[in-house]
Short mmCIF file of C-alpha atoms in Angstrom, two decimals:
data_model
loop_
_atom_site.label_atom_id
_atom_site.label_comp_id
_atom_site.label_asym_id
_atom_site.label_seq_id
_atom_site.Cartn_x
_atom_site.Cartn_y
_atom_site.Cartn_z
CA UNK A 10 102.11 106.38 63.04
CA UNK A 11 105.66 107.86 62.52
CA UNK A 12 108.25 107.22 65.16
CA UNK A 13 106.59 104.13 66.67
CA UNK A 14 108.84 101.83 68.62
CA UNK A 15 109.56 98.38 66.86
CA UNK A 16 107.06 96.16 68.65
CA UNK A 17 104.92 93.79 66.60
CA UNK A 18 101.18 94.70 66.73
CA UNK A 19 99.40 91.39 67.59
CA UNK A 20 95.88 92.97 66.96
CA UNK A 21 95.03 92.44 70.59
CA UNK A 22 94.38 95.25 73.09
CA UNK A 23 97.89 96.52 74.28
CA UNK A 24 98.53 96.99 77.95
CA UNK A 25 101.71 99.13 78.55
CA UNK A 26 103.11 99.02 82.04
CA UNK A 27 105.55 101.63 82.96
CA UNK A 28 107.67 100.34 85.83
CA UNK A 29 108.77 96.88 86.82
CA UNK A 30 108.70 97.10 90.60
CA UNK A 31 106.50 94.99 92.77
CA UNK A 32 103.21 96.31 91.24
CA UNK A 33 104.35 96.30 87.65
CA UNK A 34 105.62 92.85 87.85
CA UNK A 35 102.62 91.48 89.62
CA UNK A 36 100.37 92.93 86.90
CA UNK A 37 102.47 91.52 84.15
CA UNK A 38 102.16 88.08 85.66
CA UNK A 39 98.39 88.50 86.33
CA UNK A 40 97.97 89.03 82.58
CA UNK A 41 99.79 85.95 81.54
CA UNK A 42 96.60 84.17 80.26
CA UNK A 43 94.61 87.30 79.04
CA UNK A 44 93.92 88.05 75.34
CA UNK A 45 96.37 91.17 75.52
CA UNK A 46 99.75 92.14 74.54
CA UNK A 47 101.83 93.00 77.62
CA UNK A 48 104.50 95.69 77.13
CA UNK A 49 106.82 96.49 80.09
CA UNK A 50 109.03 99.54 80.12
CA UNK A 51 111.83 100.04 82.69
CA UNK A 52 115.04 102.03 82.64
CA UNK A 53 116.53 99.02 84.09
CA UNK A 54 116.34 95.46 82.69
CA UNK A 55 115.90 93.89 85.96
CA UNK A 56 113.69 93.70 88.90
CA UNK A 57 115.18 94.53 92.24
CA UNK A 58 113.99 93.32 95.55
CA UNK A 59 114.13 96.75 97.47
CA UNK A 60 113.65 95.47 101.07
CA UNK A 61 117.09 93.85 100.94
CA UNK A 62 118.93 96.94 99.48
CA UNK A 63 120.33 97.75 102.81
CA UNK A 64 122.00 94.18 103.03
CA UNK A 65 123.86 94.96 99.81
CA UNK A 66 124.91 98.33 101.20
CA UNK A 67 126.24 96.59 104.39
CA UNK A 68 128.09 93.81 102.46
CA UNK A 69 125.61 91.23 103.79
CA UNK A 70 124.42 90.29 100.30
CA UNK A 71 125.78 90.49 96.73
CA UNK A 72 123.67 92.57 94.53
CA UNK A 73 123.16 89.74 92.14
CA UNK A 74 121.35 87.85 94.91
CA UNK A 75 118.40 90.35 94.93
CA UNK A 76 117.92 91.14 91.09
CA UNK A 77 116.55 89.29 88.26
CA UNK A 78 116.13 90.18 84.72
CA UNK A 79 112.62 90.77 83.40
CA UNK A 80 113.18 88.73 80.42
CA UNK A 81 114.24 85.82 82.57
CA UNK A 82 111.37 86.07 85.12
CA UNK A 83 108.73 86.24 82.45
CA UNK A 84 110.60 84.11 79.76
CA UNK A 85 107.61 81.65 79.39
CA UNK A 86 104.81 84.31 79.13
CA UNK A 87 104.36 84.32 75.31
CA UNK A 88 102.26 87.75 75.40
CA UNK A 89 104.97 89.64 77.15
CA UNK A 90 107.36 92.05 75.70
CA UNK A 91 110.02 94.23 77.37
CA UNK A 92 111.57 97.43 76.20
CA UNK A 93 114.72 99.07 77.94
CA UNK A 94 113.65 102.82 78.02
CA UNK A 95 112.44 105.87 79.97
CA UNK A 96 109.00 107.33 79.34
CA UNK A 97 109.31 111.01 78.72
CA UNK A 98 105.60 112.06 78.46
CA UNK A 99 102.15 110.76 77.81
CA UNK A 100 99.62 111.91 75.30
CA UNK A 101 96.24 110.64 76.64
CA UNK A 102 94.32 111.83 73.70
CA UNK A 103 96.27 109.87 70.91
CA UNK A 104 96.86 107.01 73.50
CA UNK A 105 100.61 107.17 73.07
CA UNK A 106 103.59 107.36 75.30
CA UNK A 107 106.80 109.04 74.17
CA UNK A 108 109.84 107.17 75.24
CA UNK A 109 113.57 107.46 74.80
CA UNK A 110 113.32 104.84 71.92
CA UNK A 111 110.12 106.18 70.41
CA UNK A 112 106.52 106.30 70.59
CA UNK A 113 104.48 103.49 71.86
CA UNK A 114 100.64 102.98 71.49
CA UNK A 115 98.54 101.64 74.21
CA UNK A 116 94.90 100.63 74.87
CA UNK A 117 95.45 100.47 78.47
CA UNK A 118 98.31 102.40 80.24
CA UNK A 119 99.49 101.52 83.77
CA UNK A 120 101.92 103.64 85.68
CA UNK A 121 103.88 101.77 88.19
CA UNK A 122 106.68 104.23 88.43
CA UNK A 123 106.96 103.99 92.30
CA UNK A 124 108.58 106.50 94.37
CA UNK A 125 112.02 108.41 94.86
CA UNK A 126 113.60 109.96 97.85
CA UNK A 127 111.89 112.99 99.27
CA UNK A 128 114.34 115.73 100.45
CA UNK A 129 111.52 118.29 100.97
CA UNK A 130 113.30 120.85 98.83
CA UNK A 131 116.79 120.77 100.48
CA UNK A 132 119.16 120.73 97.46
CA UNK A 133 122.23 120.74 99.65
CA UNK A 134 120.95 117.50 101.46
CA UNK A 135 120.18 115.88 98.18
CA UNK A 136 123.73 116.59 96.84
CA UNK A 137 125.65 115.44 100.09
CA UNK A 138 123.67 112.46 101.38
CA UNK A 139 123.26 109.03 100.07
CA UNK A 140 119.80 107.64 99.75
CA UNK A 141 118.96 103.95 99.42
CA UNK A 142 116.30 103.40 96.47
CA UNK A 143 118.19 101.46 93.92
CA UNK A 144 120.88 98.75 93.47
CA UNK A 145 123.49 101.63 92.43
CA UNK A 146 122.71 103.40 95.71
CA UNK A 147 123.40 100.53 97.76
CA UNK A 148 126.56 99.65 95.81
CA UNK A 149 127.76 103.29 96.14
CA UNK A 150 127.00 103.36 99.98
CA UNK A 151 128.96 99.94 100.47
CA UNK A 152 131.75 101.54 98.39
CA UNK A 153 131.72 104.74 100.49
CA UNK A 154 131.51 102.92 103.81
CA UNK A 155 134.55 100.70 102.99
CA UNK A 156 136.53 103.67 101.43
CA UNK A 157 136.07 105.48 104.64
CA UNK A 158 137.77 102.99 106.56
CA UNK A 159 140.62 102.57 104.18
CA UNK A 160 141.27 106.32 104.44
CA UNK A 161 140.77 106.24 108.12
CA UNK A 162 144.04 104.27 108.42
CA UNK A 163 145.96 107.19 107.21
CA UNK A 164 144.34 109.81 109.26
CA UNK A 165 146.05 111.38 112.45
CA UNK A 166 143.62 114.20 113.09
CA UNK A 167 141.05 113.00 115.65
CA UNK A 168 138.18 115.01 114.22
CA UNK A 169 138.84 113.97 110.52
CA UNK A 170 139.10 110.44 111.90
CA UNK A 171 135.75 110.63 113.54
CA UNK A 172 134.26 112.04 110.40
CA UNK A 173 135.33 108.91 108.50
CA UNK A 174 134.19 106.35 111.19
CA UNK A 175 130.91 108.04 112.36
CA UNK A 176 127.48 107.50 110.44
CA UNK A 177 124.27 109.43 110.61
CA UNK A 178 120.90 107.86 109.36
CA UNK A 179 118.04 110.19 108.94
CA UNK A 180 114.57 108.49 109.12
CA UNK A 181 113.28 105.91 111.77
CA UNK A 182 111.16 103.82 109.46
CA UNK A 183 112.22 100.20 108.49
CA UNK A 184 115.11 101.16 106.17
CA UNK A 185 116.77 103.43 108.81
CA UNK A 186 116.29 101.03 111.68
CA UNK A 187 117.44 98.07 109.71
CA UNK A 188 120.46 99.97 108.29
CA UNK A 189 121.53 100.99 111.91
CA UNK A 190 121.23 97.50 113.03
CA UNK A 191 123.49 96.15 110.18
CA UNK A 192 126.06 98.84 110.67
CA UNK A 193 126.13 98.00 114.50
CA UNK A 194 126.78 94.29 113.61
CA UNK A 195 129.64 95.27 111.34
CA UNK A 196 131.13 97.32 113.99
CA UNK A 197 131.03 94.67 116.59
CA UNK A 198 132.01 91.44 114.30
CA UNK A 199 133.51 92.38 111.05
CA UNK A 200 135.53 95.72 111.08
CA UNK A 201 137.57 95.00 114.08
CA UNK A 202 139.12 91.95 112.18
CA UNK A 203 139.58 93.77 108.92
CA UNK A 204 140.85 97.26 110.34
CA UNK A 205 142.91 96.08 113.44
CA UNK A 206 144.71 99.45 113.62
CA UNK A 207 141.48 101.40 114.32
CA UNK A 208 139.62 101.70 117.72
CA UNK A 209 136.03 101.05 116.85
CA UNK A 210 134.90 102.51 120.14
CA UNK A 211 135.19 105.67 118.18
CA UNK A 212 132.60 104.56 115.66
CA UNK A 213 129.31 106.20 116.40
CA UNK A 214 126.04 105.37 114.61
CA UNK A 215 123.29 107.99 114.90
CA UNK A 216 119.78 107.47 113.95
CA UNK A 217 117.68 110.66 113.58
CA UNK A 218 113.79 110.38 113.91
CA UNK A 219 111.63 113.49 113.64
CA UNK A 220 108.77 111.84 115.57
CA UNK A 221 108.34 110.35 119.01
CA UNK A 222 108.57 106.75 117.98
CA UNK A 223 110.43 104.51 115.56
CA UNK A 224 108.64 102.39 112.95
CA UNK A 225 105.65 104.60 112.77
CA UNK A 226 102.61 102.69 111.42
CA UNK A 227 103.67 99.45 113.31
CA UNK A 228 102.42 98.54 116.79
CA UNK A 229 103.44 100.36 119.97
CA UNK A 230 105.25 96.98 121.01
CA UNK A 231 107.34 96.95 117.74
CA UNK A 232 108.21 100.61 118.12
CA UNK A 233 109.37 100.29 121.69
CA UNK A 234 111.17 96.91 121.10
CA UNK A 235 113.16 98.28 118.08
CA UNK A 236 114.23 101.25 120.16
CA UNK A 237 115.29 98.81 122.98
CA UNK A 238 117.28 96.59 120.48
CA UNK A 239 119.10 99.61 118.90
CA UNK A 240 120.06 100.93 122.26
CA UNK A 241 121.47 97.55 123.43
CA UNK A 242 123.32 97.59 120.19
CA UNK A 243 124.96 101.01 121.02
CA UNK A 244 123.15 103.22 118.40
CA UNK A 245 122.41 106.64 119.44
CA UNK A 246 118.79 107.32 118.75
CA UNK A 247 117.57 110.85 118.42
CA UNK A 248 113.65 111.08 118.84
CA UNK A 249 111.62 114.23 118.23
CA UNK A 250 114.67 115.72 116.41
CA UNK A 251 115.48 116.41 112.84
CA UNK A 252 118.33 117.35 110.53
CA UNK A 253 118.10 120.91 109.64
CA UNK A 254 121.34 120.94 107.29
CA UNK A 255 124.21 119.01 106.15
CA UNK A 256 127.10 120.32 104.20
CA UNK A 257 128.81 116.94 103.49
CA UNK A 258 130.72 117.23 106.92
CA UNK A 259 128.59 118.92 109.63
CA UNK A 260 125.18 117.74 110.55
CA UNK A 261 123.01 120.37 112.21
CA UNK A 262 120.04 119.14 114.39
CA UNK A 263 116.86 121.11 115.25
CA UNK A 264 117.81 120.83 118.80
CA UNK A 265 120.94 122.74 118.13
CA UNK A 266 123.46 119.69 118.35
CA UNK A 267 126.08 119.18 115.84
CA UNK A 268 127.51 115.91 114.36
CA UNK A 269 130.55 115.41 112.07
CA UNK A 270 130.28 112.72 109.37
CA UNK A 271 131.19 112.03 106.04
CA UNK A 272 128.47 109.69 105.34
CA UNK A 273 124.85 110.66 105.92
CA UNK A 274 122.27 108.05 104.83
CA UNK A 275 118.94 109.50 103.93
CA UNK A 276 115.82 107.35 104.68
CA UNK A 277 113.34 110.00 105.85
CA UNK A 278 110.64 109.67 103.31
CA UNK A 279 109.71 109.22 99.72
CA UNK A 280 107.73 111.13 97.03
CA UNK A 281 105.92 109.79 94.01
CA UNK A 282 107.70 109.63 90.59
CA UNK A 283 105.08 110.95 88.05
CA UNK A 284 105.25 111.22 84.34
CA UNK A 285 104.69 114.29 82.36
CA UNK A 286 101.70 114.79 80.14
CA UNK A 287 98.68 113.98 82.37
CA UNK A 288 96.24 116.52 83.80
CA UNK A 289 98.01 118.31 86.76
CA UNK A 290 94.74 118.07 88.79
CA UNK A 291 95.21 114.35 88.90
CA UNK A 292 98.44 114.83 90.80
CA UNK A 293 98.12 115.27 94.46
CA UNK A 294 100.53 117.15 96.77
CA UNK A 295 102.32 113.79 97.60
CA UNK A 296 103.31 113.51 94.06
CA UNK A 297 101.05 110.61 93.85
CA UNK A 298 98.13 110.09 91.27
CA UNK A 299 94.64 110.34 92.61
CA UNK A 300 93.03 107.10 91.73
CA UNK A 301 89.58 105.60 92.20
CA UNK A 302 88.77 102.23 93.77
CA UNK A 303 89.84 100.55 90.43
CA UNK A 304 92.89 102.45 90.32
CA UNK A 305 92.10 104.57 87.40
CA UNK A 306 93.69 107.86 87.37
CA UNK A 307 91.27 110.68 88.06
CA UNK A 308 90.00 112.03 84.73
CA UNK A 309 91.03 108.86 82.62
CA UNK A 310 89.19 105.84 81.65
CA UNK A 311 92.20 103.76 80.28
CA UNK A 312 95.08 105.10 82.35
CA UNK A 313 95.75 103.28 85.84
CA UNK A 314 98.28 103.80 88.62
CA UNK A 315 99.36 101.31 91.05
CA UNK A 316 101.67 101.02 93.96
CA UNK A 317 103.64 104.00 95.51
CA UNK A 318 102.69 106.32 92.68
CA UNK A 319 98.91 105.73 93.45
CA UNK A 320 96.91 107.33 96.06
CA UNK A 321 93.58 105.72 96.61
CA UNK A 322 91.64 107.31 99.59
CA UNK A 323 89.62 104.99 101.74
CA UNK A 324 87.93 105.27 105.17
CA UNK A 325 90.76 103.07 106.54
CA UNK A 326 93.42 104.96 104.46
CA UNK A 327 92.26 108.52 103.95
CA UNK A 328 96.02 109.50 102.85
CA UNK A 329 96.36 106.36 100.47
CA UNK A 330 97.87 102.81 101.27
CA UNK A 331 101.16 102.42 102.76
CA UNK A 332 104.14 102.73 100.19
CA UNK A 333 105.38 99.38 100.62
CA UNK A 334 105.39 96.10 98.59
CA UNK A 335 102.29 94.45 99.58
CA UNK A 336 99.58 97.04 98.48
CA UNK A 337 101.72 97.29 95.16
CA UNK A 338 101.49 93.48 94.75
CA UNK A 339 97.76 93.27 95.52
CA UNK A 340 96.93 96.40 93.34
CA UNK A 341 98.77 94.78 90.45
CA UNK A 342 97.02 91.50 90.85
CA UNK A 343 93.55 93.10 91.15
CA UNK A 344 94.07 95.38 88.10
CA UNK A 345 95.26 92.42 86.13
CA UNK A 346 91.88 90.74 86.95
CA UNK A 347 89.94 93.84 86.24
CA UNK A 348 91.54 94.36 82.73
CA UNK A 349 90.49 90.79 81.92
CA UNK A 350 87.06 91.70 82.94
CA UNK A 351 86.91 95.00 81.18
CA UNK A 352 87.84 93.19 78.00
CA UNK A 353 85.08 90.61 78.55
CA UNK A 354 82.47 93.25 79.03
CA UNK A 355 82.17 92.60 82.71
CA UNK A 356 82.15 95.11 85.57
CA UNK A 357 85.43 95.72 87.44
CA UNK A 358 85.68 95.01 91.13
CA UNK A 359 86.99 97.60 93.56
CA UNK A 360 90.48 97.12 95.05
CA UNK A 361 90.21 96.16 98.92
CA UNK A 362 93.75 95.91 100.62
CA UNK A 363 94.57 92.76 102.76
CA UNK A 364 97.04 94.05 105.34
CA UNK A 365 99.18 91.16 106.04
CA UNK A 366 101.26 93.04 108.67
CA UNK A 367 104.77 94.69 108.70
CA UNK A 368 108.24 93.65 110.12
CA UNK A 369 111.90 94.87 110.47
CA UNK A 370 114.98 93.25 111.50
CA UNK A 371 117.49 94.95 113.91
CA UNK A 372 120.46 92.55 113.49
CA UNK A 373 121.13 88.91 114.69
CA UNK A 374 118.26 87.37 116.62
CA UNK A 375 116.63 90.85 116.86
CA UNK A 376 113.48 91.62 114.92
CA UNK A 377 109.89 92.87 115.20
CA UNK A 378 106.83 91.87 113.46
CA UNK A 379 103.21 92.59 113.29
CA UNK A 380 101.43 89.67 111.67
CA UNK A 381 97.88 89.66 110.55
CA UNK A 382 96.53 85.88 110.54
CA UNK A 383 93.01 84.79 110.69
CA UNK A 384 91.71 88.27 111.52
CA UNK A 385 93.97 88.55 114.36
CA UNK A 386 97.31 90.43 114.94
CA UNK A 387 100.30 88.72 116.50
CA UNK A 388 103.51 90.51 117.70
CA UNK A 389 106.61 88.83 117.26
CA UNK A 390 110.04 89.92 118.62
CA UNK A 391 113.50 88.44 119.28
CA UNK A 392 114.54 85.09 117.96
CA UNK A 393 111.04 84.22 116.67
CA UNK A 394 110.63 87.67 114.91
CA UNK A 395 114.08 87.17 113.29
CA UNK A 396 113.36 83.83 112.00
CA UNK A 397 109.90 84.88 110.66
CA UNK A 398 111.38 87.67 108.98
CA UNK A 399 114.18 85.81 107.36
CA UNK A 400 111.60 82.99 106.11
CA UNK A 401 109.19 85.55 104.51
CA UNK A 402 111.93 87.55 102.80
CA UNK A 403 113.49 84.44 101.27
CA UNK A 404 110.10 83.22 100.08
CA UNK A 405 109.33 86.85 98.67
CA UNK A 406 112.21 86.62 96.14
CA UNK A 407 111.18 86.42 92.67
CA UNK A 408 113.30 83.56 91.54
CA UNK A 409 114.52 80.13 92.98
CA UNK A 410 118.05 81.11 92.14
CA UNK A 411 117.85 84.38 94.26
CA UNK A 412 116.15 82.37 97.12
CA UNK A 413 118.82 79.83 97.23
CA UNK A 414 121.67 82.48 96.97
CA UNK A 415 120.27 84.42 99.85
CA UNK A 416 119.58 81.38 102.04
CA UNK A 417 123.02 80.18 101.63
CA UNK A 418 124.72 83.53 102.17
CA UNK A 419 122.73 84.09 105.23
CA UNK A 420 123.50 80.67 106.58
CA UNK A 421 127.21 81.42 105.98
CA UNK A 422 126.94 84.75 107.56
CA UNK A 423 125.21 83.31 110.51
CA UNK A 424 127.73 80.70 111.35
CA UNK A 425 130.65 82.86 110.79
CA UNK A 426 129.39 86.22 112.00
CA UNK A 427 131.03 87.49 108.63
CA UNK A 428 129.90 89.54 105.83
CA UNK A 429 131.91 88.52 102.80
CA UNK A 430 130.89 91.01 100.12
CA UNK A 431 133.25 93.72 101.35
CA UNK A 432 134.78 94.85 98.01
CA UNK A 433 134.93 98.31 96.55
CA UNK A 434 133.69 98.35 92.89
CA UNK A 435 132.54 101.64 91.36
CA UNK A 436 132.21 105.06 92.69
CA UNK A 437 132.03 106.38 96.21
CA UNK A 438 129.92 109.34 97.46
CA UNK A 439 132.47 111.43 99.33
CA UNK A 440 136.20 111.29 100.00
CA UNK A 441 138.59 113.55 101.64
CA UNK A 442 140.46 115.90 99.12
CA UNK A 443 144.01 114.56 98.47
CA UNK A 444 145.50 117.63 100.11
CA UNK A 445 143.42 117.04 103.39
CA UNK A 446 144.64 113.35 103.40
CA UNK A 447 148.29 114.54 102.98
CA UNK A 448 148.02 117.10 105.66
CA UNK A 449 146.47 114.89 108.21
CA UNK A 450 148.28 111.52 107.33
CA UNK A 451 150.48 110.00 109.96
CA UNK A 452 154.05 110.07 108.45
#
């Protein structure tokens, strides 16, 4: 076939996986001993541990500590091939995907493209805010945060100064709560040493949540405790409120209140990242593919979707499973076993989600965790919750090098109450215009 990518045809069924997030990586590993050729396509050449992106954004970890190249992770898997590319469209009839490096034939196609930030159609918000879905987002946010304080040293106007020192976080889920806690720790322990000329009593951290509770989906105990922790840290939490507009400077809330900030962090929801070419009827309003109990995309026998991009309706999860790491990993592992069964002529087994719980940290010695263990749920808070969160996140990293790097960095940060990755490399999101700086600078 003309235009095919240069990948050796082994004469075995070819499983093409689009996306190397938690689900895609788990599936590739699950097929290590299968009589198939595994081809992973991703627009990055590495797997990123997304739950710790906020730590990169707040200078707690280096980006290198939470990423690992696919070729290194799966270097000993002989049936594995990787290609750095983006998928442009799918031809289900010809069983071919069109990528930026050519066409790629498949016997089984698995979409693990994940999700992207959902701005609910607000283009101005999308243009002016910073999301936290990728390593580049985290680095950009860290650069912006530090650049703000560098500029603040030269500003005399009170309003302009506050616009650089204040932060607004939209979304009270784990990302928003953890980001607010990390910023409050920087405000208390790090920034006053770095920027002695600034008064950090003027640094306000606002967390906006559209619903009545934080950490929706976790237990009532976890929601209440996280709110208590954030208030103790001096974070201003706005419940039952939402942002109606943001022009890069002024945040307008549904309540009519207005906040001034140069940095709005968007953590208010996600939407699926589908690929062109499949029947539109298979794509639900959530931008997730409708899949059956075997993760097959509706209307297709050899095309599957797993993780955030898949919506499998069950009695327990009528709107699909939570868009977090565990469902994606478990779906990847189950689908790997099912593909091996299908090749062997055996019936596939339906996916059943084993909910292991959820957790979030709100700074030093402050965390909440709902742990499912032996069919019982345990609610951990405070020091024990924080220790549990730290232990599980270190173990969940994909390589020993990453685990060691994160453990040593966290140990150093704990002892010194310092976050050493405070450097500006790359672009920032928003800066005052040079003319504004000149007008407002202290001479």
